[in-house]
Amino acid sequence: MAEIKNCPKCNAIFNYNGLRDVCPKCFKEEEELFETVYRFLRQRENRAASIERITEVTGASESLLHKWVRKRRLHPAQFPGLGYPCDNCGTLIIQGKICRSCTDKIKTDLKQHESNMEFREAVTNNNKKTYLSNRNK
Ligand SMILES: [Zn+2]
Ligand SMILES: [Zn+2]
């Protein structure tokens, strides 16, 4: 299922095959950067390097690092300084799409929403009953 796309990095036109989200040239550059980052992280003293430090040393962009962690090419269990931003608030996380505090918040909001719905339903049902009983008089 090939499709012509513009590379989001350099804007070149390339054949998108569903595997690479950038053109072959940028893909190669990314792979080289990945090698550099991986080689850097594999050294014991760099294991826990922060994303800031990695970008500084290797020249890889933050978003690239995020992407590799998301794809599990770089494993946060192995390199504790790594993560990617929560979709909601930007805190670094290592799994899922949003951080724990946002998850909790969404759950609370949802519960609130549900109890509002229940309340509304109860009111509606009550009105119906009243209406029916009035009509049956
Ligand atoms: Zn490109
Ligand atoms: Zn969050």
Coordinates of C-alpha atoms and ligand atoms in Angstrom, one line a residue:
M1 CA 0.0 0.0 0.0
A2 CA 2.5 2.6 -1.2
E3 CA 1.4 6.2 -1.0
I4 CA 3.3 9.4 -1.9
K5 CA 4.0 11.6 1.1
N6 CA 6.0 14.6 2.1
C7 CA 8.7 14.0 4.6
P8 CA 7.9 15.9 7.8
K9 CA 11.5 16.7 8.3
C10 CA 12.9 17.8 5.0
N11 CA 9.7 18.0 2.9
A12 CA 11.1 15.7 0.2
I13 CA 8.5 13.5 -1.5
F14 CA 8.8 9.8 -0.8
N15 CA 7.0 6.5 -1.1
Y16 CA 5.3 5.9 2.2
N17 CA 5.1 2.2 2.9
G18 CA 3.6 2.3 6.4
L19 CA 6.9 1.6 8.1
R20 CA 8.9 4.8 7.9
D21 CA 7.3 8.1 8.7
V22 CA 10.2 10.1 7.1
C23 CA 12.0 9.9 3.7
P24 CA 14.8 7.4 3.2
K25 CA 17.5 10.1 3.6
C26 CA 16.1 11.3 6.9
F27 CA 15.5 7.7 7.9
K28 CA 19.1 7.0 7.4
E29 CA 20.1 10.0 9.4
E30 CA 17.7 9.0 12.2
E31 CA 19.3 5.5 12.2
E32 CA 22.7 7.0 12.5
L33 CA 21.6 9.2 15.3
F34 CA 20.0 6.2 17.0
E35 CA 23.3 4.3 16.8
T36 CA 25.1 7.4 18.3
V37 CA 22.5 7.6 21.1
Y38 CA 22.6 3.9 21.8
R39 CA 26.4 3.8 21.9
F40 CA 26.3 6.8 24.3
L41 CA 23.7 5.2 26.6
R42 CA 25.4 1.8 26.7
Q43 CA 28.4 3.3 28.6
R44 CA 27.8 2.5 32.2
E45 CA 28.2 6.1 33.4
N46 CA 25.7 7.4 30.9
R47 CA 22.9 4.8 31.6
A48 CA 20.9 7.3 33.7
A49 CA 21.6 10.3 31.5
S50 CA 18.7 12.7 31.2
I51 CA 17.1 13.5 27.9
E52 CA 18.6 17.0 28.1
R53 CA 22.1 15.6 28.4
I54 CA 21.6 13.1 25.6
T55 CA 20.4 15.7 23.2
E56 CA 23.4 17.9 24.2
V57 CA 25.9 15.1 23.6
T58 CA 24.5 13.3 20.6
G59 CA 22.6 16.0 18.7
A60 CA 19.5 13.9 18.6
S61 CA 16.3 16.0 19.1
E62 CA 14.1 15.5 22.1
S63 CA 11.1 14.4 20.0
L64 CA 13.3 11.7 18.3
L65 CA 14.2 10.4 21.7
H66 CA 10.6 10.5 22.7
K67 CA 9.7 8.6 19.6
W68 CA 12.3 5.9 20.3
V69 CA 11.1 5.4 23.8
R70 CA 7.4 5.2 22.6
K71 CA 8.5 2.6 20.1
R72 CA 10.4 0.8 22.8
R73 CA 13.6 1.0 20.9
L74 CA 15.1 2.6 24.0
H75 CA 13.8 1.0 27.1
P76 CA 13.2 3.2 30.2
A77 CA 13.7 0.1 32.4
Q78 CA 17.3 0.0 31.0
F79 CA 17.9 3.7 30.8
P80 CA 16.0 5.4 33.7
G81 CA 16.5 9.0 32.4
L82 CA 14.3 8.3 29.4
G83 CA 10.6 8.9 28.9
Y84 CA 8.2 10.8 26.7
P85 CA 5.7 13.5 27.6
C86 CA 2.2 12.9 28.9
D87 CA -0.4 13.7 26.2
N88 CA -2.1 15.9 28.7
C89 CA 0.4 17.8 30.8
G90 CA 3.9 17.0 29.4
T91 CA 5.3 15.2 32.4
L92 CA 7.8 12.5 31.4
I93 CA 6.2 9.1 31.4
I94 CA 7.3 5.6 30.4
Q95 CA 4.1 3.9 29.6
G96 CA 0.6 4.6 28.3
K97 CA -0.4 7.9 26.9
I98 CA -0.9 10.0 29.9
C99 CA 0.7 10.2 33.4
R100 CA -0.7 8.8 36.6
S101 CA -2.0 12.1 38.0
C102 CA -3.8 12.9 34.7
T103 CA -5.2 9.3 34.7
D104 CA -6.5 9.9 38.2
K105 CA -8.0 13.2 37.3
I106 CA -9.7 11.8 34.3
K107 CA -11.2 9.0 36.4
T108 CA -12.5 11.5 38.9
D109 CA -14.0 13.6 36.2
L110 CA -15.6 10.6 34.6
K111 CA -17.1 9.5 37.9
Q112 CA -18.4 13.0 38.5
H113 CA -19.8 12.9 35.0
E114 CA -21.4 9.5 35.6
S115 CA -23.0 10.6 38.8
N116 CA -24.3 13.7 37.1
M117 CA -25.9 11.5 34.4
E118 CA -27.4 9.2 37.0
F119 CA -28.9 12.2 38.8
R120 CA -30.3 13.5 35.6
E121 CA -31.7 10.1 34.7
A122 CA -33.3 9.8 38.1
V123 CA -34.9 13.2 37.7
T124 CA -36.2 12.4 34.2
N125 CA -37.6 9.1 35.4
N126 CA -39.2 10.8 38.3
N127 CA -40.8 13.4 36.1
K128 CA -42.1 10.6 33.8
K129 CA -43.7 8.9 36.8
T130 CA -45.3 12.0 38.0
Y131 CA -46.5 12.8 34.5
L132 CA -48.0 9.3 34.1
S133 CA -49.6 9.2 37.5
N134 CA -51.1 12.6 36.9
R135 CA -52.4 11.4 33.6
N136 CA -54.0 8.3 35.2
K137 CA -55.9 10.3 37.7
Ligands
ZN1 ZN 13.3 13.8 4.7
ZN2 ZN -0.2 14.3 32.8

